[in-house]
CSV table of C-alpha atoms in Angstrom, one decimal:
chain,number,residue,atom,x,y,z
A,1,UNK,CA,-13.5,-3.0,-19.2
A,2,UNK,CA,-10.3,-1.6,-19.4
A,3,UNK,CA,-11.5,1.8,-20.8
A,4,UNK,CA,-14.1,1.9,-18.4
A,5,UNK,CA,-11.7,1.4,-15.3
A,6,UNK,CA,-9.3,4.1,-16.9
A,7,UNK,CA,-12.2,6.6,-17.0
A,8,UNK,CA,-13.0,6.0,-13.4
A,9,UNK,CA,-9.5,6.4,-12.4
A,10,UNK,CA,-8.9,9.7,-14.5
A,11,UNK,CA,-12.2,11.1,-12.9
A,12,UNK,CA,-11.1,10.0,-9.2
A,13,UNK,CA,-7.5,11.5,-9.6
A,14,UNK,CA,-8.7,14.7,-11.4
A,15,UNK,CA,-9.0,17.2,-8.3
A,16,UNK,CA,-6.7,15.3,-6.1
A,17,UNK,CA,-3.4,17.0,-4.7
A,18,UNK,CA,-0.3,15.5,-5.3
A,19,UNK,CA,0.6,12.4,-3.0
A,20,UNK,CA,-2.9,12.4,-1.7
A,21,UNK,CA,-4.7,8.9,-1.3
A,22,UNK,CA,-7.6,8.0,-3.1
A,23,UNK,CA,-9.2,4.7,-1.4
A,24,UNK,CA,-10.3,1.7,-3.8
A,25,UNK,CA,-12.8,-0.8,-3.1
A,26,UNK,CA,-9.8,-3.2,-2.2
A,27,UNK,CA,-8.9,-2.7,1.6
A,28,UNK,CA,-5.5,-1.5,1.7
A,29,UNK,CA,-4.9,-0.5,-1.9
A,30,UNK,CA,-5.0,3.3,-2.8
A,31,UNK,CA,-4.4,5.4,-6.1
A,32,UNK,CA,-2.0,8.0,-5.6
A,33,UNK,CA,-1.1,10.9,-7.8
A,34,UNK,CA,2.4,11.9,-8.0
A,35,UNK,CA,3.8,15.0,-9.6
A,36,UNK,CA,5.0,14.7,-13.1
A,37,UNK,CA,6.3,16.7,-16.0
A,38,UNK,CA,3.9,19.8,-16.8
A,39,UNK,CA,0.4,18.5,-17.4
A,40,UNK,CA,1.5,14.6,-17.1
A,41,UNK,CA,1.1,13.4,-13.7
A,42,UNK,CA,2.1,9.9,-12.8
A,43,UNK,CA,-0.9,7.6,-11.2
A,44,UNK,CA,0.5,4.9,-8.9
A,45,UNK,CA,-1.1,2.0,-6.5
A,46,UNK,CA,0.1,2.2,-3.1
A,47,UNK,CA,-0.3,-1.1,-1.1
A,48,UNK,CA,-0.4,-0.9,2.5
A,49,UNK,CA,-2.4,-3.5,4.3
A,50,UNK,CA,-5.0,-2.7,7.1
A,51,UNK,CA,-4.2,-3.7,10.8
A,52,UNK,CA,-6.8,-5.2,13.3
A,53,UNK,CA,-8.1,-1.6,13.7
A,54,UNK,CA,-8.5,-0.8,10.3
A,55,UNK,CA,-5.6,1.6,10.0
A,56,UNK,CA,-2.6,1.3,7.7
A,57,UNK,CA,0.2,-0.9,8.9
A,58,UNK,CA,3.1,1.4,7.8
A,59,UNK,CA,3.2,5.2,7.4
A,60,UNK,CA,3.9,4.4,3.9
A,61,UNK,CA,3.2,1.6,1.7
A,62,UNK,CA,4.5,0.0,-1.3
A,63,UNK,CA,4.1,2.0,-4.6
A,64,UNK,CA,3.6,0.3,-7.9
A,65,UNK,CA,3.4,1.8,-11.3
A,66,UNK,CA,3.3,-1.4,-13.4
A,67,UNK,CA,2.2,-5.0,-13.4
A,68,UNK,CA,5.8,-5.8,-14.1
A,69,UNK,CA,6.8,-4.1,-10.5
A,70,UNK,CA,4.0,-6.0,-8.9
A,71,UNK,CA,4.9,-9.4,-10.4
A,72,UNK,CA,8.5,-8.7,-9.3
A,73,UNK,CA,7.7,-8.1,-5.5
A,74,UNK,CA,5.1,-10.7,-5.6
A,75,UNK,CA,8.0,-13.3,-6.7
A,76,UNK,CA,10.1,-12.0,-3.5
A,77,UNK,CA,6.9,-12.2,-1.3
A,78,UNK,CA,6.3,-16.0,-2.0
A,79,UNK,CA,10.1,-17.0,-1.6
A,80,UNK,CA,10.1,-19.4,1.2
A,81,UNK,CA,13.7,-18.0,2.4
A,82,UNK,CA,12.3,-14.6,2.8
A,83,UNK,CA,9.5,-16.0,5.0
A,84,UNK,CA,12.2,-17.8,7.0
A,85,UNK,CA,14.3,-14.8,7.4
A,86,UNK,CA,11.4,-12.7,8.5
A,87,UNK,CA,10.5,-15.5,11.1
A,88,UNK,CA,14.0,-15.3,12.3
A,89,UNK,CA,13.7,-11.5,12.5
A,90,UNK,CA,10.6,-11.7,14.7
A,91,UNK,CA,12.3,-14.0,17.1
A,92,UNK,CA,15.4,-11.6,17.3
A,93,UNK,CA,13.3,-8.5,17.5
A,94,UNK,CA,10.5,-9.7,19.6
A,95,UNK,CA,7.9,-9.3,17.2
A,96,UNK,CA,6.3,-12.6,17.8
A,97,UNK,CA,5.7,-11.9,21.5
A,98,UNK,CA,3.4,-8.9,21.3
A,99,UNK,CA,1.7,-8.0,24.6
A,100,UNK,CA,-1.8,-6.4,24.4
A,101,UNK,CA,-2.0,-2.9,25.9
A,102,UNK,CA,-5.0,-2.2,27.7
A,103,UNK,CA,-6.9,1.1,27.5
A,104,UNK,CA,-6.5,3.1,30.5
A,105,UNK,CA,-10.0,4.5,31.9
A,106,UNK,CA,-9.8,8.1,32.4
């Protein structure tokens, strides 16, 4: 299975320019080829969740090269103190009181 996935990744990235996103079957998860040394490009995963309209939430997502990085960020994302901090910031920044912007008919 791992060898099959490796082949798929190499085929998908082969003709891609540096920093170009290659979508995966998981919404909000992309493969990205970063320039490396000589013929050795670095392949990363970009995680950038989609919003209600199906577009990326942020201009740039979170770039990961290893499962260790993924697990490290996962531990932080699960931390209750971080969630409490973000909830407090939403109150300060007004992020939880989003008003719907209606389209203007022209």
